[in-house]
Amino acid sequence: MNFLEERILKDGIVKEGNVLKVDSFLNHQMDINLFKQMGEEFKRRFADKNINKIMTIEASGIGIACVVASYFDVPVVFAKKSQSINIDGDVYVAEVESFTHKNKNQVIVSKRFLGPEDHVLIIDDFLANGCALQGLISIVAQAGGTVEGIGIAVEKGFQSGGRMIRNLGYQLESLAIVESMDAATGNVKFRDQSEVE
Amino acid sequence: MNFLEERILKDGIVKEGNVLKVDSFLNHQMDINLFKQMGEEFKRRFADKNINKIMTIEASGIGIACVVASYFDVPVVFAKKSQSINIDGDVYVAEVESFTHKNKNQVIVSKRFLGPEDHVLIIDDFLANGCALQGLISIVAQAGGTVEGIGIAVEKGFQSGGRMIRNLGYQLESLAIVESMDAATGNVKFRDQSEVE
């Protein structure tokens, strides 16, 4: 079991409806030392990739992305939800459905910050049905850039997002893949990734 | 002139209506090495304070807060805009008006992550009229915690937020205070802070 799986067992809370609360260390309160461990691990897993930019989506991906970025020594660009008056009209747009908030958002990235020269590592905290990730991949494609890899903290392995992204040929690395969880007992089962690597 | 003021002169863009775009390095694309310099500088300015938590507000404050937090070796808690189904009902709430998005948001922090034992450094990217900051201060007060200081990247010195917060006695450190800017010439004038310190 790796450091993130151990932390999930220690501090994660399983709720009814396959909800895994990791808000004490990942996406509300944020444990920066844990994020540093994640940065080291992603750096190891993507060591052979030539990455010049990290991309994420607001809000909870930003913290992880910024700490991870310091291990790659590259800037972060985060996709913004909905149009802001401070963003030029010249933007890439993707439509993203949110499971958590039960709504649809346009996410946008200024064309000034993504182009054909960019080799992008996408970072996010959660992967479930993969809608946010599809939007980010679409934006990199619109820019003519290259997705070199995708680094996720927690993947819900029983939802289809991860399988679909891997089927498309992307190197998707999730530090913890939850296979099942049980709100009654609080049990969380992780996918054994030792055979995958 | 300090590193952030220099960067604003180099890469900031002045738009009509007293809008200063710093989205190429601060709040859309994010220069992590710049954020590290900010972390070092805030650590120096708040060296005498006993800080055990950094607090910010989504979205663009999160990146700076996480990098700054690694210099203080403390966790970050970010206030969330609007109620999420992944947050317990047991939250502190403040109402915050957004100048950028021209709307009102409730911002919330789970009661599990803020309490009387917390000595908080508030970090954000921008300070103008101070509405977001008042909301964060109110949440720390609701929790019975202590605001040890406030660290801001860019303050619009010609708006009232900063003066009001300083009048209330808080140690507010803004790395760059814009006194005036001119969209026609692109000029930005900063407040001389050498006499203040």
mmCIF file of C-alpha atoms in Angstrom:
data_model
loop_
_atom_site.group_PDB
_atom_site.id
_atom_site.type_symbol
_atom_site.label_atom_id
_atom_site.label_comp_id
_atom_site.label_asym_id
_atom_site.label_seq_id
_atom_site.Cartn_x
_atom_site.Cartn_y
_atom_site.Cartn_z
ATOM 1 C CA MET A 1 0.000 0.000 0.000
ATOM 2 C CA ASN A 2 1.400 3.438 -0.867
ATOM 3 C CA PHE A 3 1.367 6.648 1.188
ATOM 4 C CA LEU A 4 -1.900 7.939 -0.279
ATOM 5 C CA GLU A 5 -3.781 4.662 0.120
ATOM 6 C CA GLU A 6 -2.615 4.546 3.740
ATOM 7 C CA ARG A 7 -3.775 8.104 4.304
ATOM 8 C CA ILE A 8 -7.187 7.367 2.779
ATOM 9 C CA LEU A 9 -7.630 4.397 5.114
ATOM 10 C CA LYS A 10 -6.580 6.555 8.051
ATOM 11 C CA ASP A 11 -8.482 9.778 7.362
ATOM 12 C CA GLY A 12 -10.910 9.150 4.510
ATOM 13 C CA ILE A 13 -14.601 8.819 5.334
ATOM 14 C CA VAL A 14 -16.956 6.626 3.322
ATOM 15 C CA LYS A 15 -20.460 8.001 2.904
ATOM 16 C CA GLU A 16 -23.595 6.536 1.396
ATOM 17 C CA GLY A 17 -23.776 6.744 -2.398
ATOM 18 C CA ASN A 18 -20.136 5.854 -3.025
ATOM 19 C CA VAL A 19 -18.921 9.192 -1.699
ATOM 20 C CA LEU A 20 -15.368 9.186 -0.370
ATOM 21 C CA LYS A 21 -14.642 12.244 1.739
ATOM 22 C CA VAL A 22 -10.980 13.159 1.744
ATOM 23 C CA ASP A 23 -11.555 16.763 2.671
ATOM 24 C CA SER A 24 -9.387 16.667 5.785
ATOM 25 C CA PHE A 25 -6.206 16.322 3.707
ATOM 26 C CA LEU A 26 -6.919 16.627 -0.029
ATOM 27 C CA ASN A 27 -9.627 19.018 -1.159
ATOM 28 C CA HIS A 28 -10.754 21.371 1.578
ATOM 29 C CA GLN A 29 -8.023 21.212 4.164
ATOM 30 C CA MET A 30 -4.861 20.413 2.228
ATOM 31 C CA ASP A 31 -1.821 18.595 3.628
ATOM 32 C CA ILE A 32 1.073 20.196 1.768
ATOM 33 C CA ASN A 33 3.569 17.540 2.875
ATOM 34 C CA LEU A 34 1.293 14.895 1.358
ATOM 35 C CA PHE A 35 1.149 16.972 -1.845
ATOM 36 C CA LYS A 36 4.966 17.001 -1.888
ATOM 37 C CA GLN A 37 5.008 13.202 -1.700
ATOM 38 C CA MET A 38 2.588 13.180 -4.613
ATOM 39 C CA GLY A 39 4.879 15.526 -6.541
ATOM 40 C CA GLU A 40 7.844 13.202 -5.996
ATOM 41 C CA GLU A 41 5.833 10.187 -7.057
ATOM 42 C CA PHE A 42 4.449 11.799 -10.228
ATOM 43 C CA LYS A 43 7.955 12.992 -11.093
ATOM 44 C CA ARG A 44 9.106 9.369 -10.814
ATOM 45 C CA ARG A 45 6.219 7.972 -12.860
ATOM 46 C CA PHE A 46 6.583 10.564 -15.639
ATOM 47 C CA ALA A 47 10.390 10.693 -15.536
ATOM 48 C CA ASP A 48 10.732 9.817 -19.224
ATOM 49 C CA LYS A 49 8.312 12.509 -20.384
ATOM 50 C CA ASN A 50 9.334 15.938 -21.577
ATOM 51 C CA ILE A 51 6.794 18.101 -19.730
ATOM 52 C CA ASN A 52 6.803 21.910 -19.959
ATOM 53 C CA LYS A 53 3.401 22.721 -18.468
ATOM 54 C CA ILE A 54 0.966 21.394 -15.895
ATOM 55 C CA MET A 55 -2.723 21.875 -16.417
ATOM 56 C CA THR A 56 -5.554 21.449 -13.953
ATOM 57 C CA ILE A 57 -9.083 22.653 -13.316
ATOM 58 C CA GLU A 58 -10.362 24.847 -10.530
ATOM 59 C CA ALA A 59 -10.744 24.628 -7.670
ATOM 60 C CA SER A 60 -9.377 21.647 -5.746
ATOM 61 C CA GLY A 61 -6.914 20.567 -8.448
ATOM 62 C CA ILE A 62 -4.986 23.833 -8.180
ATOM 63 C CA GLY A 63 -3.241 23.160 -4.885
ATOM 64 C CA ILE A 64 -1.971 19.742 -5.888
ATOM 65 C CA ALA A 65 -0.948 21.019 -9.334
ATOM 66 C CA CYS A 66 1.084 23.893 -7.898
ATOM 67 C CA VAL A 67 3.001 21.690 -5.464
ATOM 68 C CA VAL A 68 3.548 18.994 -8.127
ATOM 69 C CA ALA A 69 4.728 21.696 -10.559
ATOM 70 C CA SER A 70 7.598 22.611 -8.276
ATOM 71 C CA TYR A 71 8.984 19.080 -8.867
ATOM 72 C CA PHE A 72 8.802 19.552 -12.648
ATOM 73 C CA ASP A 73 9.880 23.229 -12.524
ATOM 74 C CA VAL A 74 7.124 24.242 -14.936
ATOM 75 C CA PRO A 75 4.213 26.709 -14.773
ATOM 76 C CA VAL A 76 0.631 25.680 -14.043
ATOM 77 C CA VAL A 77 -2.385 26.714 -16.095
ATOM 78 C CA PHE A 78 -5.768 26.085 -14.568
ATOM 79 C CA ALA A 79 -8.986 25.855 -16.550
ATOM 80 C CA LYS A 80 -11.580 28.267 -15.247
ATOM 81 C CA LYS A 81 -15.219 27.457 -14.802
ATOM 82 C CA SER A 82 -17.511 29.895 -16.646
ATOM 83 C CA GLN A 83 -16.505 33.115 -18.348
ATOM 84 C CA SER A 84 -14.863 35.788 -16.239
ATOM 85 C CA ILE A 85 -14.751 39.416 -17.315
ATOM 86 C CA ASN A 86 -11.014 39.351 -16.665
ATOM 87 C CA ILE A 87 -10.419 36.790 -19.416
ATOM 88 C CA ASP A 88 -10.083 37.791 -23.050
ATOM 89 C CA GLY A 89 -12.613 36.393 -25.514
ATOM 90 C CA ASP A 90 -9.798 34.460 -27.092
ATOM 91 C CA VAL A 91 -10.202 31.201 -25.189
ATOM 92 C CA TYR A 92 -10.428 27.469 -25.677
ATOM 93 C CA VAL A 93 -13.725 26.147 -24.351
ATOM 94 C CA ALA A 94 -14.948 22.733 -23.242
ATOM 95 C CA GLU A 95 -18.202 21.689 -21.621
ATOM 96 C CA VAL A 96 -17.842 19.789 -18.357
ATOM 97 C CA GLU A 97 -20.502 18.077 -16.305
ATOM 98 C CA SER A 98 -20.017 18.075 -12.550
ATOM 99 C CA PHE A 99 -21.152 15.042 -10.594
ATOM 100 C CA THR A 100 -20.554 16.819 -7.300
ATOM 101 C CA HIS A 101 -22.473 19.957 -8.098
ATOM 102 C CA LYS A 102 -24.976 18.365 -10.492
ATOM 103 C CA ASN A 103 -24.563 21.010 -13.176
ATOM 104 C CA LYS A 104 -22.771 21.791 -16.418
ATOM 105 C CA ASN A 105 -19.954 24.280 -16.685
ATOM 106 C CA GLN A 106 -18.042 25.707 -19.542
ATOM 107 C CA VAL A 107 -14.376 25.550 -18.711
ATOM 108 C CA ILE A 108 -12.037 27.901 -20.488
ATOM 109 C CA VAL A 109 -8.327 28.441 -20.973
ATOM 110 C CA SER A 110 -6.871 31.541 -22.565
ATOM 111 C CA LYS A 111 -5.240 30.844 -25.917
ATOM 112 C CA ARG A 112 -2.245 32.844 -24.717
ATOM 113 C CA PHE A 113 -1.271 30.097 -22.275
ATOM 114 C CA LEU A 114 -1.548 26.921 -24.340
ATOM 115 C CA GLY A 115 -0.283 26.150 -27.828
ATOM 116 C CA PRO A 116 1.280 23.556 -30.152
ATOM 117 C CA GLU A 117 4.611 23.866 -28.319
ATOM 118 C CA ASP A 118 3.122 22.615 -25.055
ATOM 119 C CA HIS A 119 3.740 19.147 -23.607
ATOM 120 C CA VAL A 120 1.214 18.943 -20.847
ATOM 121 C CA LEU A 121 0.858 16.924 -17.672
ATOM 122 C CA ILE A 122 -2.761 17.083 -16.499
ATOM 123 C CA ILE A 123 -3.191 16.932 -12.716
ATOM 124 C CA ASP A 124 -6.418 16.594 -10.765
ATOM 125 C CA ASP A 125 -7.539 15.422 -7.346
ATOM 126 C CA PHE A 126 -10.347 13.072 -8.398
ATOM 127 C CA LEU A 127 -11.269 10.930 -11.389
ATOM 128 C CA ALA A 128 -14.694 9.288 -11.522
ATOM 129 C CA ASN A 129 -16.691 9.470 -14.748
ATOM 130 C CA GLY A 130 -13.906 11.482 -16.340
ATOM 131 C CA CYS A 131 -15.929 14.459 -17.574
ATOM 132 C CA ALA A 132 -13.517 17.079 -16.242
ATOM 133 C CA LEU A 133 -10.571 15.167 -17.682
ATOM 134 C CA GLN A 134 -12.210 14.869 -21.099
ATOM 135 C CA GLY A 135 -12.706 18.630 -21.088
ATOM 136 C CA LEU A 136 -9.042 19.253 -20.270
ATOM 137 C CA ILE A 137 -7.850 16.815 -22.936
ATOM 138 C CA SER A 138 -10.150 18.502 -25.444
ATOM 139 C CA ILE A 139 -8.661 21.890 -24.591
ATOM 140 C CA VAL A 140 -5.083 20.644 -25.061
ATOM 141 C CA ALA A 141 -6.158 19.157 -28.421
ATOM 142 C CA GLN A 142 -7.786 22.453 -29.472
ATOM 143 C CA ALA A 143 -4.468 24.156 -28.713
ATOM 144 C CA GLY A 144 -2.545 21.640 -30.813
ATOM 145 C CA GLY A 145 -0.566 20.636 -27.727
ATOM 146 C CA THR A 146 0.361 17.177 -26.491
ATOM 147 C CA VAL A 147 -0.964 15.419 -23.404
ATOM 148 C CA GLU A 148 2.154 13.686 -22.075
ATOM 149 C CA GLY A 149 0.374 12.177 -19.126
ATOM 150 C CA ILE A 150 -2.346 12.452 -16.536
ATOM 151 C CA GLY A 151 -1.734 12.325 -12.807
ATOM 152 C CA ILE A 152 -4.678 11.783 -10.468
ATOM 153 C CA ALA A 153 -4.740 11.503 -6.702
ATOM 154 C CA VAL A 154 -7.832 9.348 -6.209
ATOM 155 C CA GLU A 155 -9.576 7.386 -8.960
ATOM 156 C CA LYS A 156 -12.920 5.696 -8.471
ATOM 157 C CA GLY A 157 -12.042 2.480 -10.299
ATOM 158 C CA PHE A 158 -15.632 1.285 -10.323
ATOM 159 C CA GLN A 159 -16.628 4.199 -12.560
ATOM 160 C CA SER A 160 -15.752 4.250 -16.228
ATOM 161 C CA GLY A 161 -13.595 7.387 -16.507
ATOM 162 C CA GLY A 162 -10.214 5.765 -15.943
ATOM 163 C CA ARG A 163 -10.792 2.761 -18.208
ATOM 164 C CA MET A 164 -11.933 4.964 -21.059
ATOM 165 C CA ILE A 165 -8.943 7.317 -20.791
ATOM 166 C CA ARG A 166 -6.519 4.355 -20.666
ATOM 167 C CA ASN A 167 -8.281 2.762 -23.665
ATOM 168 C CA LEU A 168 -7.528 5.969 -25.566
ATOM 169 C CA GLY A 169 -3.840 5.304 -24.953
ATOM 170 C CA TYR A 170 -3.036 7.979 -22.399
ATOM 171 C CA GLN A 171 -0.575 7.321 -19.589
ATOM 172 C CA LEU A 172 -2.929 7.784 -16.679
ATOM 173 C CA GLU A 173 -1.386 7.406 -13.238
ATOM 174 C CA SER A 174 -3.732 7.377 -10.256
ATOM 175 C CA LEU A 175 -1.993 7.186 -6.904
ATOM 176 C CA ALA A 176 -4.973 5.416 -5.348
ATOM 177 C CA ILE A 177 -7.633 3.507 -7.288
ATOM 178 C CA VAL A 178 -10.667 2.711 -5.171
ATOM 179 C CA GLU A 179 -12.267 -0.559 -6.323
ATOM 180 C CA SER A 180 -15.057 -0.559 -3.791
ATOM 181 C CA MET A 181 -16.116 1.014 -0.544
ATOM 182 C CA ASP A 182 -18.672 0.288 2.088
ATOM 183 C CA ALA A 183 -20.388 3.056 4.023
ATOM 184 C CA ALA A 184 -21.637 0.607 6.678
ATOM 185 C CA THR A 185 -18.195 -0.705 7.634
ATOM 186 C CA GLY A 186 -16.076 2.212 6.364
ATOM 187 C CA ASN A 187 -13.989 -0.275 4.364
ATOM 188 C CA VAL A 188 -12.126 0.883 1.255
ATOM 189 C CA LYS A 189 -10.617 -1.616 -1.212
ATOM 190 C CA PHE A 190 -7.874 -0.450 -3.559
ATOM 191 C CA ARG A 191 -6.860 -1.897 -6.917
ATOM 192 C CA ASP A 192 -3.529 -3.700 -6.716
ATOM 193 C CA GLN A 193 -1.391 -1.665 -9.110
ATOM 194 C CA SER A 194 1.809 -3.682 -8.617
ATOM 195 C CA GLU A 195 1.033 -5.931 -11.604
ATOM 196 C CA VAL A 196 0.147 -2.969 -13.825
ATOM 197 C CA GLU A 197 3.563 -1.304 -13.563
ATOM 198 C CA MET B 1 11.120 47.920 -6.460
ATOM 199 C CA ASN B 2 10.628 44.304 -5.363
ATOM 200 C CA PHE B 3 10.390 41.138 -7.487
ATOM 201 C CA LEU B 4 6.596 41.241 -7.791
ATOM 202 C CA GLU B 5 6.419 44.926 -8.706
ATOM 203 C CA GLU B 6 9.070 44.303 -11.369
ATOM 204 C CA ARG B 7 7.110 41.363 -12.715
ATOM 205 C CA ILE B 8 3.892 43.403 -12.864
ATOM 206 C CA LEU B 9 5.667 46.120 -14.867
ATOM 207 C CA LYS B 10 7.093 43.471 -17.194
ATOM 208 C CA ASP B 11 4.077 41.202 -17.732
ATOM 209 C CA GLY B 12 1.010 42.931 -16.258
ATOM 210 C CA ILE B 13 -1.487 44.489 -18.639
ATOM 211 C CA VAL B 14 -3.541 47.551 -17.741
ATOM 212 C CA LYS B 15 -7.072 47.570 -19.103
ATOM 213 C CA GLU B 16 -9.781 50.205 -19.057
ATOM 214 C CA GLY B 17 -11.761 50.413 -15.818
ATOM 215 C CA ASN B 18 -8.741 49.994 -13.515
ATOM 216 C CA VAL B 19 -8.349 46.331 -14.437
ATOM 217 C CA LEU B 20 -4.847 44.944 -13.991
ATOM 218 C CA LYS B 21 -4.401 41.650 -15.791
ATOM 219 C CA VAL B 22 -1.745 39.482 -14.200
ATOM 220 C CA ASP B 23 -3.085 36.253 -15.620
ATOM 221 C CA SER B 24 0.144 35.282 -17.355
ATOM 222 C CA PHE B 25 1.909 34.655 -14.035
ATOM 223 C CA LEU B 26 -0.490 34.967 -11.084
ATOM 224 C CA ASN B 27 -4.065 33.832 -11.524
ATOM 225 C CA HIS B 28 -4.583 31.793 -14.691
ATOM 226 C CA GLN B 29 -1.119 30.719 -15.718
ATOM 227 C CA MET B 30 0.858 30.503 -12.484
ATOM 228 C CA ASP B 31 4.617 30.970 -12.157
ATOM 229 C CA ILE B 32 5.547 28.615 -9.340
ATOM 230 C CA ASN B 33 9.042 30.089 -8.938
ATOM 231 C CA LEU B 34 7.437 33.488 -8.394
ATOM 232 C CA PHE B 35 5.115 31.914 -5.818
ATOM 233 C CA LYS B 36 8.183 30.516 -4.027
ATOM 234 C CA GLN B 37 9.678 34.013 -3.842
ATOM 235 C CA MET B 38 6.377 35.165 -2.366
ATOM 236 C CA GLY B 39 6.520 32.337 0.168
ATOM 237 C CA GLU B 40 10.012 33.366 1.256
ATOM 238 C CA GLU B 41 8.961 36.998 1.542
ATOM 239 C CA PHE B 42 5.816 36.284 3.580
ATOM 240 C CA LYS B 43 7.854 33.999 5.836
ATOM 241 C CA ARG B 44 10.222 36.927 6.421
ATOM 242 C CA ARG B 45 7.431 39.446 7.058
ATOM 243 C CA PHE B 46 5.525 37.172 9.448
ATOM 244 C CA ALA B 47 8.632 35.672 11.084
ATOM 245 C CA ASP B 48 7.532 36.690 14.582
ATOM 246 C CA LYS B 49 4.067 35.157 14.259
ATOM 247 C CA ASN B 50 3.114 31.720 15.476
ATOM 248 C CA ILE B 51 1.123 30.451 12.502
ATOM 249 C CA ASN B 52 -0.345 26.928 12.344
ATOM 250 C CA LYS B 53 -2.741 27.266 9.400
ATOM 251 C CA ILE B 54 -3.041 29.141 6.137
ATOM 252 C CA MET B 55 -6.466 30.076 4.865
ATOM 253 C CA THR B 56 -7.496 31.261 1.426
ATOM 254 C CA ILE B 57 -10.509 31.352 -0.862
ATOM 255 C CA GLU B 58 -11.062 29.514 -4.095
ATOM 256 C CA ALA B 59 -9.973 29.618 -6.783
ATOM 257 C CA SER B 60 -6.918 31.698 -7.607
ATOM 258 C CA GLY B 61 -5.770 32.062 -4.012
ATOM 259 C CA ILE B 62 -5.238 28.327 -3.640
ATOM 260 C CA GLY B 63 -2.066 28.015 -5.701
ATOM 261 C CA ILE B 64 -0.265 30.824 -3.913
ATOM 262 C CA ALA B 65 -1.484 29.592 -0.519
ATOM 263 C CA CYS B 66 -0.189 26.053 -1.117
ATOM 264 C CA VAL B 67 3.268 27.197 -2.188
ATOM 265 C CA VAL B 68 3.457 29.738 0.658
ATOM 266 C CA ALA B 69 2.330 27.029 3.110
ATOM 267 C CA SER B 70 5.389 24.941 2.312
ATOM 268 C CA TYR B 71 7.513 27.777 3.787
ATOM 269 C CA PHE B 72 5.468 27.746 6.994
ATOM 270 C CA ASP B 73 5.083 23.940 7.054
ATOM 271 C CA VAL B 74 1.371 24.200 7.829
ATOM 272 C CA PRO B 75 -1.809 22.946 6.145
ATOM 273 C CA VAL B 76 -4.025 25.121 3.960
ATOM 274 C CA VAL B 77 -7.786 25.436 4.298
ATOM 275 C CA PHE B 78 -9.607 27.104 1.445
ATOM 276 C CA ALA B 79 -13.063 28.643 1.758
ATOM 277 C CA LYS B 80 -15.442 27.220 -0.813
ATOM 278 C CA LYS B 81 -17.900 29.240 -2.797
ATOM 279 C CA SER B 82 -21.486 27.932 -2.452
ATOM 280 C CA GLN B 83 -22.601 24.756 -0.760
ATOM 281 C CA SER B 84 -21.234 21.468 -2.087
ATOM 282 C CA ILE B 85 -22.913 18.147 -1.393
ATOM 283 C CA ASN B 86 -19.524 16.845 -0.257
ATOM 284 C CA ILE B 87 -19.409 19.268 2.677
ATOM 285 C CA ASP B 88 -21.160 18.537 5.934
ATOM 286 C CA GLY B 89 -23.857 20.933 7.062
ATOM 287 C CA ASP B 90 -21.627 21.901 9.941
ATOM 288 C CA VAL B 91 -19.917 24.895 8.365
ATOM 289 C CA TYR B 92 -18.976 28.490 9.013
ATOM 290 C CA VAL B 93 -20.578 30.802 6.457
ATOM 291 C CA ALA B 94 -19.845 34.300 5.226
ATOM 292 C CA GLU B 95 -21.377 36.284 2.411
ATOM 293 C CA VAL B 96 -18.909 37.643 -0.135
ATOM 294 C CA GLU B 97 -19.536 40.014 -3.004
ATOM 295 C CA SER B 98 -17.410 39.489 -6.111
ATOM 296 C CA PHE B 99 -16.342 42.551 -8.061
ATOM 297 C CA THR B 100 -14.983 40.395 -10.883
ATOM 298 C CA HIS B 101 -18.049 38.237 -11.337
ATOM 299 C CA LYS B 102 -20.590 40.846 -10.205
ATOM 300 C CA ASN B 103 -22.444 38.475 -7.903
ATOM 301 C CA LYS B 104 -22.750 37.383 -4.287
ATOM 302 C CA ASN B 105 -21.465 34.076 -2.995
ATOM 303 C CA GLN B 106 -21.731 32.310 0.257
ATOM 304 C CA VAL B 107 -18.316 31.061 1.226
ATOM 305 C CA ILE B 108 -18.060 28.199 3.660
ATOM 306 C CA VAL B 109 -15.461 26.406 5.739
ATOM 307 C CA SER B 110 -16.129 23.145 7.514
ATOM 308 C CA LYS B 111 -16.094 23.497 11.300
ATOM 309 C CA ARG B 112 -13.817 20.458 11.420
ATOM 310 C CA PHE B 113 -10.923 22.448 9.973
ATOM 311 C CA LEU B 114 -10.950 25.670 11.943
ATOM 312 C CA GLY B 115 -11.236 26.255 15.672
ATOM 313 C CA PRO B 116 -10.107 28.314 18.680
ATOM 314 C CA GLU B 117 -6.674 26.673 18.555
ATOM 315 C CA ASP B 118 -5.918 28.073 15.102
ATOM 316 C CA HIS B 119 -3.519 30.922 14.422
ATOM 317 C CA VAL B 120 -4.238 31.795 10.847
ATOM 318 C CA LEU B 121 -2.354 33.501 8.060
ATOM 319 C CA ILE B 122 -4.810 34.540 5.355
ATOM 320 C CA ILE B 123 -3.372 34.499 1.821
ATOM 321 C CA ASP B 124 -4.983 35.791 -1.362
ATOM 322 C CA ASP B 125 -3.916 36.984 -4.779
ATOM 323 C CA PHE B 126 -5.837 40.274 -4.918
ATOM 324 C CA LEU B 127 -7.185 42.867 -2.514
ATOM 325 C CA ALA B 128 -9.447 45.615 -3.813
ATOM 326 C CA ASN B 129 -12.600 46.464 -1.877
ATOM 327 C CA GLY B 130 -11.789 43.734 0.615
ATOM 328 C CA CYS B 131 -15.068 41.818 0.531
ATOM 329 C CA ALA B 132 -13.440 38.393 0.206
ATOM 330 C CA LEU B 133 -11.018 39.233 2.997
ATOM 331 C CA GLN B 134 -13.810 40.412 5.316
ATOM 332 C CA GLY B 135 -15.552 37.098 4.721
ATOM 333 C CA LEU B 136 -12.428 35.127 5.623
ATOM 334 C CA ILE B 137 -11.807 37.220 8.750
ATOM 335 C CA SER B 138 -15.431 36.706 9.769
ATOM 336 C CA ILE B 139 -15.040 32.927 9.380
ATOM 337 C CA VAL B 140 -11.902 32.858 11.549
ATOM 338 C CA ALA B 141 -13.781 34.919 14.147
ATOM 339 C CA GLN B 142 -16.760 32.551 14.048
ATOM 340 C CA ALA B 143 -14.326 29.703 14.734
ATOM 341 C CA GLY B 144 -12.821 31.531 17.702
ATOM 342 C CA GLY B 145 -9.449 31.479 15.967
ATOM 343 C CA THR B 146 -6.873 34.247 15.619
ATOM 344 C CA VAL B 147 -5.912 36.079 12.439
ATOM 345 C CA GLU B 148 -2.145 36.453 12.837
ATOM 346 C CA GLY B 149 -1.703 38.218 9.557
ATOM 347 C CA ILE B 150 -2.827 38.702 5.991
ATOM 348 C CA GLY B 151 -0.575 38.263 2.977
ATOM 349 C CA ILE B 152 -1.708 39.616 -0.378
ATOM 350 C CA ALA B 153 0.064 39.541 -3.724
ATOM 351 C CA VAL B 154 -1.458 42.621 -5.374
ATOM 352 C CA GLU B 155 -3.423 45.321 -3.567
ATOM 353 C CA LYS B 156 -5.304 48.047 -5.376
ATOM 354 C CA GLY B 157 -4.272 50.874 -3.081
ATOM 355 C CA PHE B 158 -6.783 53.273 -4.595
ATOM 356 C CA GLN B 159 -9.671 51.131 -3.318
ATOM 357 C CA SER B 160 -10.640 51.096 0.326
ATOM 358 C CA GLY B 161 -10.136 47.437 1.276
ATOM 359 C CA GLY B 162 -6.540 47.689 2.463
ATOM 360 C CA ARG B 163 -6.976 50.899 4.467
ATOM 361 C CA MET B 164 -10.004 49.515 6.270
ATOM 362 C CA ILE B 165 -8.284 46.240 7.200
ATOM 363 C CA ARG B 166 -5.194 48.107 8.459
ATOM 364 C CA ASN B 167 -7.428 50.476 10.455
ATOM 365 C CA LEU B 168 -8.843 47.414 12.186
ATOM 366 C CA GLY B 169 -5.317 46.641 13.377
ATOM 367 C CA TYR B 170 -4.458 43.633 11.271
ATOM 368 C CA GLN B 171 -0.922 43.117 9.975
ATOM 369 C CA LEU B 172 -1.686 43.260 6.267
ATOM 370 C CA GLU B 173 1.280 42.753 3.969
ATOM 371 C CA SER B 174 0.733 43.344 0.271
ATOM 372 C CA LEU B 175 3.755 42.588 -1.894
ATOM 373 C CA ALA B 176 2.671 45.167 -4.474
ATOM 374 C CA ILE B 177 0.317 48.074 -3.816
ATOM 375 C CA VAL B 178 -0.904 49.723 -6.998
ATOM 376 C CA GLU B 179 -1.543 53.426 -6.427
ATOM 377 C CA SER B 180 -2.667 54.195 -9.950
ATOM 378 C CA MET B 181 -2.604 52.812 -13.438
ATOM 379 C CA ASP B 182 -3.214 54.181 -16.892
ATOM 380 C CA ALA B 183 -4.730 52.036 -19.608
ATOM 381 C CA ALA B 184 -3.644 54.511 -22.304
ATOM 382 C CA THR B 185 0.061 54.394 -21.459
ATOM 383 C CA GLY B 186 0.149 51.037 -19.644
ATOM 384 C CA ASN B 187 1.826 52.787 -16.693
ATOM 385 C CA VAL B 188 1.506 51.335 -13.196
ATOM 386 C CA LYS B 189 2.520 53.345 -10.103
ATOM 387 C CA PHE B 190 3.237 51.484 -6.862
ATOM 388 C CA ARG B 191 3.062 52.773 -3.321
ATOM 389 C CA ASP B 192 6.501 53.227 -1.813
ATOM 390 C CA GLN B 193 6.440 50.794 1.100
ATOM 391 C CA SER B 194 9.989 51.454 2.300
ATOM 392 C CA GLU B 195 8.786 54.075 4.811
ATOM 393 C CA VAL B 196 6.004 51.832 6.099
ATOM 394 C CA GLU B 197 8.292 49.005 7.200
#
